[in-house]
Structure formats: structure tokens, C-alpha cells
CSV table of C-alpha atoms and ligand atoms in Angstrom, one decimal:
chain,number,residue,atom,x,y,z
S,13,MET,CA,1.1,-32.7,5.5
S,14,THR,CA,4.7,-33.0,4.5
S,15,ILE,CA,6.7,-31.5,7.3
S,16,SER,CA,9.7,-33.5,8.3
S,17,ASP,CA,11.3,-32.2,11.5
S,18,ASP,CA,14.7,-33.7,11.2
S,19,ARG,CA,16.0,-31.9,8.1
S,20,GLN,CA,17.5,-28.4,8.5
S,21,PRO,CA,16.1,-28.1,12.0
S,22,ASP,CA,17.7,-24.7,12.6
S,23,THR,CA,15.7,-23.1,9.8
S,24,LEU,CA,12.3,-24.3,11.1
S,25,ARG,CA,10.2,-22.1,13.2
S,26,VAL,CA,6.8,-22.9,14.8
S,27,TRP,CA,4.1,-20.7,16.3
S,28,ARG,CA,1.4,-22.6,18.1
S,29,ASN,CA,-1.6,-22.0,20.3
S,30,ALA,CA,-2.8,-19.3,18.0
S,31,ARG,CA,-6.2,-18.3,16.6
S,32,LEU,CA,-5.3,-18.0,13.0
S,33,VAL,CA,-7.0,-15.7,10.6
S,34,THR,CA,-5.5,-17.3,7.5
S,35,LEU,CA,-7.4,-15.3,4.8
S,36,ALA,CA,-6.9,-18.5,2.8
S,37,THR,CA,-10.4,-18.4,1.2
S,38,ASP,CA,-12.9,-15.9,0.2
S,39,GLN,CA,-15.3,-17.3,2.8
S,40,PRO,CA,-16.7,-14.8,5.4
S,41,GLY,CA,-14.7,-15.2,8.6
S,42,HIS,CA,-11.4,-15.5,6.7
S,43,GLY,CA,-10.7,-19.2,7.3
S,44,ILE,CA,-10.4,-18.9,11.1
S,45,VAL,CA,-8.5,-21.8,12.7
S,46,GLU,CA,-9.3,-21.8,16.4
S,47,ARG,CA,-6.3,-23.7,17.8
S,48,GLY,CA,-3.9,-23.2,15.0
S,49,ALA,CA,-0.2,-23.3,14.3
S,50,VAL,CA,2.1,-22.0,11.6
S,51,VAL,CA,5.4,-23.6,10.6
S,52,ALA,CA,8.0,-21.8,8.6
S,53,ARG,CA,11.1,-23.0,6.9
S,54,ASP,CA,13.7,-20.6,5.5
S,55,GLY,CA,11.3,-17.7,6.0
S,56,ARG,CA,8.4,-19.3,4.1
S,57,ILE,CA,5.3,-20.9,5.5
S,58,VAL,CA,5.2,-24.7,5.1
S,59,PHE,CA,2.1,-25.3,7.2
S,60,ALA,CA,-0.7,-23.2,8.6
S,61,GLY,CA,-3.7,-25.1,10.1
S,62,PRO,CA,-4.9,-27.0,13.1
S,63,GLU,CA,-2.3,-27.6,15.8
S,64,ALA,CA,-3.6,-31.1,16.1
S,65,GLU,CA,-2.1,-31.9,12.7
S,66,LEU,CA,1.4,-31.0,13.8
S,67,PRO,CA,3.9,-33.8,14.6
S,68,ALA,CA,4.5,-33.9,18.4
S,69,THR,CA,8.3,-33.7,17.8
S,70,LEU,CA,7.7,-30.2,16.3
S,71,VAL,CA,5.6,-29.0,19.1
S,72,ASN,CA,8.2,-30.0,21.7
S,73,ARG,CA,11.1,-28.1,20.1
S,74,ALA,CA,12.7,-25.4,22.1
S,75,ASP,CA,12.2,-22.6,19.5
S,76,VAL,CA,8.4,-23.0,19.4
S,77,THR,CA,6.6,-19.8,20.1
S,78,ASP,CA,3.5,-20.2,22.2
S,79,CYS,CA,1.1,-17.5,21.1
S,80,GLY,CA,-1.0,-17.8,24.2
S,81,GLY,CA,-4.2,-18.1,22.2
S,82,ARG,CA,-3.7,-14.8,20.6
S,83,LEU,CA,-5.1,-13.8,17.2
S,84,VAL,CA,-2.6,-14.2,14.3
S,85,THR,CA,-3.2,-12.6,10.9
S,86,PRO,CA,-0.9,-12.3,7.9
S,87,GLY,CA,1.4,-9.3,8.3
S,88,LEU,CA,-0.4,-6.2,7.2
S,89,ILE,CA,0.3,-4.7,3.8
S,90,ASP,CA,0.2,-0.9,3.0
S,91,CYS,CA,-0.2,-1.1,-0.8
S,92,HIS,CA,-0.3,2.7,-1.5
S,93,SER,CA,2.1,5.2,0.2
S,94,HIS,CA,4.1,8.3,-0.7
S,95,LEU,CA,6.3,7.7,2.3
S,96,VAL,CA,9.4,9.2,0.9
S,97,TYR,CA,9.2,13.0,1.2
S,98,ALA,CA,10.8,15.9,3.0
S,99,GLY,CA,9.3,18.6,5.1
S,100,ASP,CA,5.6,18.9,5.8
S,101,ARG,CA,2.5,20.9,4.7
S,102,ALA,CA,1.2,21.9,8.1
S,103,HIS,CA,0.8,25.5,6.9
S,104,GLU,CA,-1.3,24.4,3.9
S,105,PHE,CA,-3.4,22.5,6.4
S,106,GLU,CA,-4.1,25.8,8.2
S,107,LEU,CA,-5.0,27.5,4.9
S,108,ARG,CA,-7.5,24.8,4.2
S,109,LEU,CA,-8.9,25.1,7.7
S,110,ALA,CA,-9.4,28.7,6.9
S,111,GLY,CA,-11.5,27.7,3.9
S,112,ALA,CA,-9.2,27.1,0.9
S,113,THR,CA,-9.8,23.9,-1.1
S,114,TYR,CA,-7.1,21.4,-2.0
S,115,GLU,CA,-7.3,22.4,-5.6
S,116,GLU,CA,-7.1,26.1,-4.8
S,117,VAL,CA,-4.0,25.6,-2.7
S,118,ALA,CA,-2.4,23.5,-5.5
S,119,ARG,CA,-3.2,26.2,-8.1
S,120,ALA,CA,-1.7,28.9,-5.9
S,121,GLY,CA,1.7,27.1,-6.0
S,122,GLY,CA,1.3,25.2,-2.8
S,123,GLY,CA,0.3,21.5,-2.9
S,124,ILE,CA,2.5,18.8,-4.3
S,125,VAL,CA,4.9,21.4,-5.8
S,126,SER,CA,5.9,22.7,-2.4
S,127,THR,CA,6.9,19.1,-1.4
S,128,VAL,CA,8.8,18.8,-4.7
S,129,LYS,CA,10.9,21.8,-3.6
S,130,ALA,CA,11.7,20.2,-0.3
S,131,VAL,CA,12.6,16.9,-1.8
S,132,ARG,CA,14.9,18.4,-4.3
S,133,ALA,CA,16.7,20.3,-1.6
S,134,ALA,CA,17.1,17.3,0.7
S,135,SER,CA,20.1,15.0,0.5
S,136,GLU,CA,19.5,11.3,0.1
S,137,THR,CA,20.6,10.7,3.7
S,138,ASP,CA,18.2,13.5,4.9
S,139,LEU,CA,15.4,12.0,2.9
S,140,LEU,CA,16.0,8.6,4.4
S,141,GLU,CA,16.1,10.0,7.9
S,142,GLN,CA,12.9,11.9,7.5
S,143,THR,CA,11.2,8.8,6.1
S,144,LEU,CA,12.2,6.2,8.7
S,145,PRO,CA,10.0,7.4,11.6
S,146,ARG,CA,7.0,7.1,9.3
S,147,LEU,CA,8.0,3.6,8.3
S,148,ASP,CA,8.6,2.7,11.9
S,149,ALA,CA,5.1,3.8,12.9
S,150,LEU,CA,3.7,1.4,10.2
S,151,ILE,CA,6.0,-1.4,11.2
S,152,ALA,CA,4.9,-1.0,14.8
S,153,GLU,CA,1.3,-1.8,13.7
S,154,GLY,CA,2.3,-5.1,12.1
S,155,VAL,CA,3.1,-3.9,8.6
S,156,THR,CA,5.4,-6.4,6.8
S,157,THR,CA,5.1,-5.1,3.2
S,158,ILE,CA,4.8,-1.6,2.0
S,159,GLU,CA,4.6,0.1,-1.4
S,160,VAL,CA,6.4,3.4,-1.7
S,161,LYS,CA,6.0,5.8,-4.6
S,162,SER,CA,8.3,8.5,-5.9
S,163,GLY,CA,6.6,11.5,-7.4
S,164,TYR,CA,8.0,14.4,-5.4
S,165,GLY,CA,11.3,14.6,-7.4
S,166,LEU,CA,9.8,15.2,-10.9
S,167,ASP,CA,13.2,15.2,-12.6
S,168,LEU,CA,15.4,12.2,-13.3
S,169,GLU,CA,17.9,12.9,-10.6
S,170,ASN,CA,15.4,13.5,-7.8
S,171,GLU,CA,13.0,10.7,-8.8
S,172,ARG,CA,16.0,8.3,-8.8
S,173,LYS,CA,17.0,9.7,-5.4
S,174,SER,CA,13.5,9.0,-4.0
S,175,LEU,CA,13.4,5.5,-5.4
S,176,ARG,CA,16.8,4.7,-4.1
S,177,VAL,CA,15.6,5.8,-0.6
S,178,ALA,CA,12.5,3.6,-1.1
S,179,ARG,CA,14.8,0.6,-1.8
S,180,GLN,CA,17.1,1.5,1.1
S,181,LEU,CA,14.1,1.4,3.5
S,182,GLY,CA,14.1,-2.4,2.9
S,183,SER,CA,17.7,-2.8,4.0
S,184,GLU,CA,17.3,-0.4,7.0
S,185,ARG,CA,14.3,-2.3,8.4
S,186,PRO,CA,12.9,-5.8,8.3
S,187,VAL,CA,10.1,-5.1,5.8
S,188,SER,CA,9.4,-5.9,2.2
S,189,VAL,CA,9.3,-2.7,0.0
S,190,THR,CA,8.0,-2.4,-3.5
S,191,SER,CA,8.6,0.8,-5.3
S,192,SER,CA,6.5,2.6,-7.9
S,193,PHE,CA,7.7,5.3,-10.2
S,194,LEU,CA,5.2,8.2,-10.1
S,195,GLY,CA,6.9,10.6,-12.4
S,196,ALA,CA,3.5,11.6,-13.8
S,197,HIS,CA,2.3,12.9,-10.4
S,198,THR,CA,2.1,16.5,-11.3
S,199,VAL,CA,3.8,19.0,-13.6
S,200,PRO,CA,7.1,20.4,-12.1
S,201,PRO,CA,7.4,24.2,-12.0
S,202,GLU,CA,9.9,24.2,-14.9
S,203,TYR,CA,7.3,22.6,-17.2
S,204,ARG,CA,4.3,24.6,-16.0
S,205,ASP,CA,3.2,25.6,-19.4
S,206,ASP,CA,4.3,22.4,-21.2
S,207,LYS,CA,2.7,19.3,-19.8
S,208,ASP,CA,3.3,17.4,-23.0
S,209,GLY,CA,6.9,18.3,-22.9
S,210,TYR,CA,7.1,17.0,-19.3
S,211,ILE,CA,5.4,13.7,-20.4
S,212,ASP,CA,8.1,13.5,-23.2
S,213,LEU,CA,10.7,13.7,-20.5
S,214,VAL,CA,9.0,11.0,-18.4
S,215,VAL,CA,8.5,8.6,-21.3
S,216,ASN,CA,11.8,9.2,-23.2
S,217,GLU,CA,14.3,9.7,-20.4
S,218,MET,CA,13.1,9.1,-16.9
S,219,LEU,CA,11.3,5.8,-17.4
S,220,PRO,CA,14.0,4.1,-19.4
S,221,ALA,CA,16.7,5.1,-17.0
S,222,ILE,CA,14.8,4.1,-14.0
S,223,ALA,CA,13.8,0.8,-15.5
S,224,ALA,CA,17.4,0.1,-16.6
S,225,GLU,CA,18.6,0.6,-13.0
S,226,GLY,CA,15.8,-1.6,-11.7
S,227,LEU,CA,14.6,1.1,-9.3
S,228,ALA,CA,10.8,0.6,-9.9
S,229,ASP,CA,8.5,-2.4,-9.6
S,230,ALA,CA,5.6,-0.6,-11.1
S,231,VAL,CA,4.6,2.7,-12.8
S,232,ASP,CA,1.9,5.0,-11.4
S,233,GLY,CA,0.3,8.2,-12.6
S,234,PHE,CA,-2.2,10.8,-11.5
S,235,ALA,CA,-5.1,11.4,-14.0
S,236,GLU,CA,-6.8,14.6,-12.9
S,237,ARG,CA,-7.6,18.1,-14.0
S,238,ILE,CA,-4.7,19.4,-11.7
S,239,ALA,CA,-2.4,16.7,-13.0
S,240,PHE,CA,-2.5,14.8,-16.3
S,241,SER,CA,-5.1,14.0,-19.0
S,242,THR,CA,-6.0,10.4,-19.8
S,243,GLU,CA,-4.1,10.8,-23.1
S,244,GLN,CA,-1.0,11.8,-21.3
S,245,ILE,CA,-1.3,8.9,-18.8
S,246,GLU,CA,-1.8,6.5,-21.7
S,247,ARG,CA,1.6,7.6,-23.1
S,248,VAL,CA,3.2,6.8,-19.8
S,249,PHE,CA,1.4,3.4,-19.6
S,250,ARG,CA,2.4,2.4,-23.1
S,251,ALA,CA,6.0,3.3,-22.3
S,252,ALA,CA,5.8,1.3,-19.1
S,253,GLN,CA,4.4,-1.8,-20.8
S,254,ALA,CA,7.2,-1.6,-23.5
S,255,LEU,CA,9.6,-1.9,-20.5
S,256,ASN,CA,7.5,-4.8,-19.0
S,257,LEU,CA,6.6,-2.8,-16.0
S,258,PRO,CA,3.1,-3.2,-14.5
S,259,VAL,CA,1.0,-0.1,-14.1
S,260,LYS,CA,-1.4,1.4,-11.5
S,261,LEU,CA,-3.2,4.7,-11.3
S,262,HIS,CA,-4.5,7.5,-9.1
S,263,ALA,CA,-8.0,7.4,-10.7
S,264,ASP,CA,-11.1,9.5,-10.4
S,265,GLN,CA,-10.0,11.0,-7.1
S,266,LEU,CA,-11.3,14.6,-7.5
S,267,SER,CA,-13.5,14.2,-10.6
S,268,ASP,CA,-14.7,11.5,-12.9
S,269,THR,CA,-12.1,11.4,-15.7
S,270,ASN,CA,-13.1,7.8,-16.6
S,271,SER,CA,-9.6,6.9,-15.5
S,272,ALA,CA,-10.6,3.7,-13.6
S,273,ALA,CA,-11.6,2.3,-17.0
S,274,LEU,CA,-8.4,3.5,-18.5
S,275,ALA,CA,-6.4,1.7,-15.8
S,276,ALA,CA,-8.4,-1.4,-16.5
S,277,ARG,CA,-7.7,-1.1,-20.2
S,278,TYR,CA,-4.0,-1.4,-19.5
S,279,GLY,CA,-4.5,-4.3,-17.1
S,280,ALA,CA,-3.4,-2.2,-14.1
S,281,LEU,CA,-2.6,-4.0,-10.9
S,282,SER,CA,-4.8,-1.4,-9.1
S,283,ALA,CA,-6.8,1.7,-9.5
S,284,ASP,CA,-6.7,3.9,-6.4
S,285,HIS,CA,-8.9,6.5,-4.7
S,286,LEU,CA,-11.9,6.1,-7.1
S,287,GLU,CA,-14.3,8.4,-5.3
S,288,TYR,CA,-15.8,9.6,-8.6
S,289,THR,CA,-15.6,6.2,-10.5
S,290,SER,CA,-18.8,5.3,-12.3
S,291,LYS,CA,-20.5,2.0,-12.3
S,292,SER,CA,-19.1,1.2,-15.7
S,293,GLY,CA,-15.6,2.0,-14.5
S,294,ALA,CA,-16.2,-0.6,-11.7
S,295,LYS,CA,-17.3,-3.1,-14.2
S,296,ALA,CA,-14.2,-2.6,-16.4
S,297,MET,CA,-12.0,-3.1,-13.4
S,298,ALA,CA,-13.7,-6.4,-12.6
S,299,GLU,CA,-13.2,-7.6,-16.1
S,300,ALA,CA,-9.5,-6.7,-16.0
S,301,GLY,CA,-8.9,-8.0,-12.5
S,302,THR,CA,-7.8,-4.6,-11.3
S,303,VAL,CA,-7.8,-4.1,-7.5
S,304,ALA,CA,-9.7,-1.1,-6.1
S,305,VAL,CA,-7.6,0.6,-3.5
S,306,MET,CA,-9.6,2.6,-0.9
S,307,LEU,CA,-7.8,5.5,0.6
S,308,PRO,CA,-10.1,6.8,3.2
S,309,GLY,CA,-7.3,8.9,4.9
S,310,ALA,CA,-7.3,11.3,1.9
S,311,PHE,CA,-11.1,11.3,1.7
S,312,TYR,CA,-11.2,12.3,5.4
S,313,PHE,CA,-8.4,14.8,5.3
S,314,ILE,CA,-9.6,16.8,2.3
S,315,ARG,CA,-13.2,16.5,3.5
S,316,GLU,CA,-14.3,14.8,0.4
S,317,THR,CA,-18.0,13.9,0.4
S,318,ARG,CA,-18.3,11.7,-2.6
S,319,LYS,CA,-17.6,8.0,-1.7
S,320,PRO,CA,-16.2,5.3,-4.0
S,321,PRO,CA,-18.9,3.0,-5.6
S,322,ILE,CA,-18.5,0.3,-3.0
S,323,ASP,CA,-21.7,-1.5,-3.9
S,324,ALA,CA,-20.7,-1.6,-7.6
S,325,PHE,CA,-17.3,-3.1,-6.6
S,326,ARG,CA,-19.1,-5.7,-4.5
S,327,GLN,CA,-21.6,-6.4,-7.2
S,328,HIS,CA,-19.0,-7.0,-9.9
S,329,GLY,CA,-16.6,-8.8,-7.5
S,330,VAL,CA,-13.8,-6.2,-7.7
S,331,PRO,CA,-11.3,-7.0,-4.9
S,332,MET,CA,-11.0,-4.0,-2.5
S,333,ALA,CA,-7.8,-3.1,-0.7
S,334,VAL,CA,-7.3,-0.5,2.0
S,335,ALA,CA,-4.1,1.7,2.3
S,336,THR,CA,-2.8,4.8,4.1
S,337,ASP,CA,-1.9,6.9,1.0
S,338,SER,CA,0.6,8.3,3.5
S,339,ASN,CA,1.6,11.7,2.1
S,340,PRO,CA,2.1,15.2,3.3
S,341,GLY,CA,-0.7,16.9,1.4
S,342,THR,CA,-3.9,14.8,1.6
S,343,SER,CA,-3.2,12.0,4.0
S,344,PRO,CA,-0.5,12.6,6.6
S,345,LEU,CA,-1.5,9.2,8.0
S,346,THR,CA,0.9,6.6,9.3
S,347,SER,CA,-1.6,4.1,10.7
S,348,ILE,CA,-2.9,1.2,8.6
S,349,LEU,CA,-5.2,0.3,11.5
S,350,LEU,CA,-6.8,3.7,11.4
S,351,ALA,CA,-7.1,3.5,7.6
S,352,MET,CA,-9.0,0.2,8.2
S,353,ASN,CA,-11.3,1.9,10.7
S,354,MET,CA,-11.9,4.8,8.3
S,355,ALA,CA,-12.7,2.4,5.5
S,356,ALA,CA,-15.4,0.9,7.7
S,357,THR,CA,-16.8,4.1,9.2
S,358,LEU,CA,-16.5,6.3,6.2
S,359,PHE,CA,-17.0,4.0,3.2
S,360,GLY,CA,-19.0,1.2,4.9
S,361,LEU,CA,-16.7,-1.7,4.3
S,362,THR,CA,-17.3,-4.7,6.6
S,363,VAL,CA,-14.7,-5.8,9.1
S,364,ASP,CA,-13.9,-8.8,6.8
S,365,GLU,CA,-13.4,-6.5,3.8
S,366,CYS,CA,-11.1,-4.2,5.8
S,367,ILE,CA,-8.9,-7.1,7.0
S,368,ALA,CA,-8.8,-8.7,3.5
S,369,GLY,CA,-8.1,-5.1,2.2
S,370,ALA,CA,-4.9,-4.8,4.2
S,371,THR,CA,-3.7,-8.4,3.6
S,372,ARG,CA,-4.8,-10.6,0.7
S,373,HIS,CA,-6.2,-7.9,-1.6
S,374,ALA,CA,-3.3,-5.5,-0.8
S,375,ALA,CA,-0.8,-8.2,-1.8
S,376,ARG,CA,-2.7,-8.7,-5.1
S,377,ALA,CA,-2.6,-4.9,-5.7
S,378,LEU,CA,1.2,-5.2,-5.6
S,379,GLY,CA,1.4,-8.2,-7.8
S,380,LEU,CA,2.5,-10.2,-4.7
S,381,GLY,CA,-0.5,-12.4,-4.4
S,382,ASP,CA,1.6,-15.5,-4.6
S,383,ALA,CA,4.2,-14.3,-2.1
S,384,THR,CA,2.3,-12.8,0.9
S,385,GLY,CA,-1.1,-11.7,2.1
S,386,THR,CA,-2.4,-15.0,3.5
S,387,LEU,CA,-1.2,-17.7,5.8
S,388,GLU,CA,-0.7,-20.5,3.3
S,389,PRO,CA,2.1,-22.8,2.4
S,390,GLY,CA,4.6,-21.2,0.0
S,391,LYS,CA,4.0,-17.6,1.2
S,392,TRP,CA,6.5,-15.6,3.2
S,393,ALA,CA,6.2,-16.2,6.9
S,394,ASP,CA,4.9,-12.7,7.6
S,395,LEU,CA,2.7,-12.7,10.7
S,396,ALA,CA,1.1,-10.2,13.0
S,397,ILE,CA,0.3,-11.5,16.5
S,398,TRP,CA,-2.4,-9.4,18.2
S,399,ASP,CA,-3.6,-9.0,21.8
S,400,VAL,CA,-7.2,-9.1,20.8
S,401,GLU,CA,-10.0,-11.6,21.2
S,402,GLN,CA,-11.7,-11.0,17.9
S,403,ALA,CA,-10.6,-9.8,14.5
S,404,ALA,CA,-13.2,-7.0,14.7
S,405,GLU,CA,-11.1,-5.3,17.3
S,406,LEU,CA,-8.4,-4.6,14.8
S,407,VAL,CA,-10.9,-2.4,12.9
S,408,TYR,CA,-12.9,-1.0,15.7
S,409,ARG,CA,-10.4,0.9,17.8
S,410,MET,CA,-9.0,4.3,16.9
S,411,GLY,CA,-5.4,5.2,17.9
S,412,PHE,CA,-4.8,2.1,19.9
S,413,ASN,CA,-2.2,-0.5,18.8
S,414,PRO,CA,-2.8,-4.0,20.0
S,415,LEU,CA,0.1,-5.6,18.2
S,416,HIS,CA,1.9,-8.1,20.4
S,417,GLN,CA,4.6,-9.2,18.0
S,418,ARG,CA,5.4,-9.0,14.3
S,419,VAL,CA,7.2,-11.7,12.3
S,420,TRP,CA,8.8,-10.8,9.0
S,421,ARG,CA,9.9,-13.7,6.8
S,422,GLY,CA,10.1,-16.0,9.8
S,423,GLN,CA,12.0,-13.6,12.1
Q,150,DI6,N1,-3.4,12.1,-4.9
Q,150,DI6,C1,-3.2,12.3,-3.6
Q,150,DI6,O1,-4.0,12.3,-2.7
Q,150,DI6,C2,-1.8,12.6,-3.4
Q,150,DI6,N2,-1.2,12.5,-4.7
Q,150,DI6,C3,-2.2,12.2,-5.5
Q,150,DI6,O2,-1.9,11.9,-6.7
Q,150,DI6,C4,-1.5,14.0,-2.9
Q,150,DI6,C5,-0.1,14.3,-2.8
Q,150,DI6,C6,0.2,15.7,-2.2
Q,150,DI6,O3,-0.7,16.5,-2.1
Q,150,DI6,O4,1.3,15.9,-1.8
Q,151,FE,FE1,-1.6,8.6,-3.5
């Protein structure tokens, strides 16, 4: 261990008397350290391990936090959200309760397009104000990193506005935000009969402008009958790669479009949803190192019955992440803990898989595997301190928040 306690003492912080769930290895049990401690300097972890290995001088410092034997996990990561939007779709929910399907509502001019209208009409300030309560709900559950997509603007000005709001979230609140440009979410009304023309706009104008402004960390798309063909998505992916932006994809959500394999072919960080993904799609993802993001909130809310091929992901060693997909149409969910519970109850993930899914694997799905997602030296000091005895309680409860304290980059 290489901690010296006399240099830069003010930037050092210590948490002791903690049961650490480090997530440091792929072993079952997640590298539990029974009487553990974490030391951070300048917002990064310099030590995470048995308290017995800490120098006594560190333990006796005034700014040491005694965790009282509580469970400490990495801060949680929501690696798939459409958090920035205006309005709601409660009426559409009622229509669906009366028997309409998600696709029927979308084809009848509701669906994503109704949120597009609301986003276009909202000012940037209004959009931010409507988004913050959703972010606060996630932060209150120990979320320290969140991915936020655009995709409800669908023209340059409004996609930019959404991505600027996504970036602003990270200065309004102590949380790390990554943003994804989802221009290829659906066809805006003005291009209804010209999907290829809209993809031209995405590829030739929107993407280059957004990349030049540094507004996006990744590029996402929606490959689906009600959205874009795999050929159209490939055009977007090629343009993204030419701009050195990593890609990810809403793949095989409502039908098998072979889009998980498409994502894998482009070395996507993640392919998400995946209810209709085939075994060969899972294998392609394994070979490409593409993370499978489970979104059980959407599965539940649209009463989908087909489950993602979890066994194939396990068999091929595809890392599985779990996220909220927080959005007004198919997953009005602002609880990562409930998403974890649903991943277990609806998809059959184990407790260990759910916890890794909202930490280590979620970090990897964002290309942040070196920065966060585990309690290991070099990572951001992002911690969630829980009032629970065992890790299983984080997954088992529904609608109860046992967070004691959240630490973001050491604070
Ligand atoms: N799949 C989804 O579940 C969301 N977007 C997507 O591509 C739905 C977005 C919405 O209905 O507003
Ligand atoms: Fe989504």
C-alpha cells in the first residue's frame, strides 16, 4: 500500500468500518471486504480494502467517516435514460390501458412524436426544470453517474437544446453525466414520408455540428419497424465512427431486426433492450465486447412478454447492465433500485448480476470502465452507503430507499 498521510492532508478522505462490496473481481459475492475502508485523494480512490491495512495515523484523523458497519457499494450508474423531456404521456397510458398497443399509439400520431412537440415548445430553462426532479429521484437512490440521451428534438436546434440541458445537469447537481445523441430515435413529422431524407439530415448536418460542439459522448439509434432500418442505422454509425464517436443501439426491442449483431459489428459500447435478440446476436455481442443493457422498466410498462436471451448472454459471457430507460412513453421510471428488482423478478437475473449491472457493467456500457463502477484504486471516489445488512436487500425491496449517504468524487 502506498498511502502517505502527510502529503496534501486536506484532500484525503477516509471511510472506515464499512462492509465493502468492491465489485473488483468477477467472483460471486463481488469481492466483499467485511471490515473495510476506502481512502480517496482528490476525488479518486487510492485504497479500498481491509481496514487493518490502513496506517493508524489515517484512522485517527478528524475527517474520517465511520460507516457504522454499513454496506458500501460503488455509486450506482444508470447507463440508459431519456431523462431530458417535457410534458408527459399519461393520456397515452390510459389509451393503452383501454387496449391500444404501443405501436398503435405511435402510428396514430401519439408516441415519441407527441413528446417531440412538447420538447420543441419548451425553453431550455423549462426543459432543465422539468428534468431536475427526475435526476434528483435517481441521485437520492445513490446514482453517481447517469447517461442521458437526446432524441426528442429531432432537428438540429432542438437536439442541441436537449444535449445542452443534459450537460447542464452535471453542473446543477453533483453527478457525472454522459450524453448520447439519439437523432435517429424516430422520424420527425416533417419527414414522415422521407425517412432517408431525415437520415441525410442526421448524418450530414446534425451529427457534425453536435460533434463539433462536443455535445455528445456517444451516438445512439433505434432500429425498429416504427423507427429506422438497419441500413439507415448503419449510415448513422459510419458517420459517428468517422467523427470518432462510439456507438450504441436500441436493438431488437419490439421485433428481431438482427440489430444486436449490427451493433456488435460496429463495436458498439452497448446494445440495449434486446427482448427479441437471437442466440447468434448474443454471440456476436460477446465477440465484440458489447454490453447487453437490460431495461425491464420498458418490458413491464408495455407489458412485453418476450424476455431477452439471458441464458445466451451468460453462456457467451456477455456483460449485462441494468438501467431505467427513464422516458415518458415506455418507462416512466426514476428508480434504479426498482429497475434492479425488475431485472431479477422479470428477467431472472441473480442479485449479483443486478448489482454488477448497475455498477461495473454499467460503467463499461458508457466507456467509463476505467473511471467508475468498482471500488478500486484509480477510480472516482463514488460511493453509496446503505442501511442494509446484505447486498440482496438492495434488489429485494420495492419502493423503499435504504440509502444512508452518497459520495460523489470524494464529496
Ligand atoms: N425505445 C423505447 O423504449 C423508448 N425509445 C426507444 O427507442 C421509447 C420512447 C418513447 O416512447 O418516448
Ligand atoms: Fe431507450
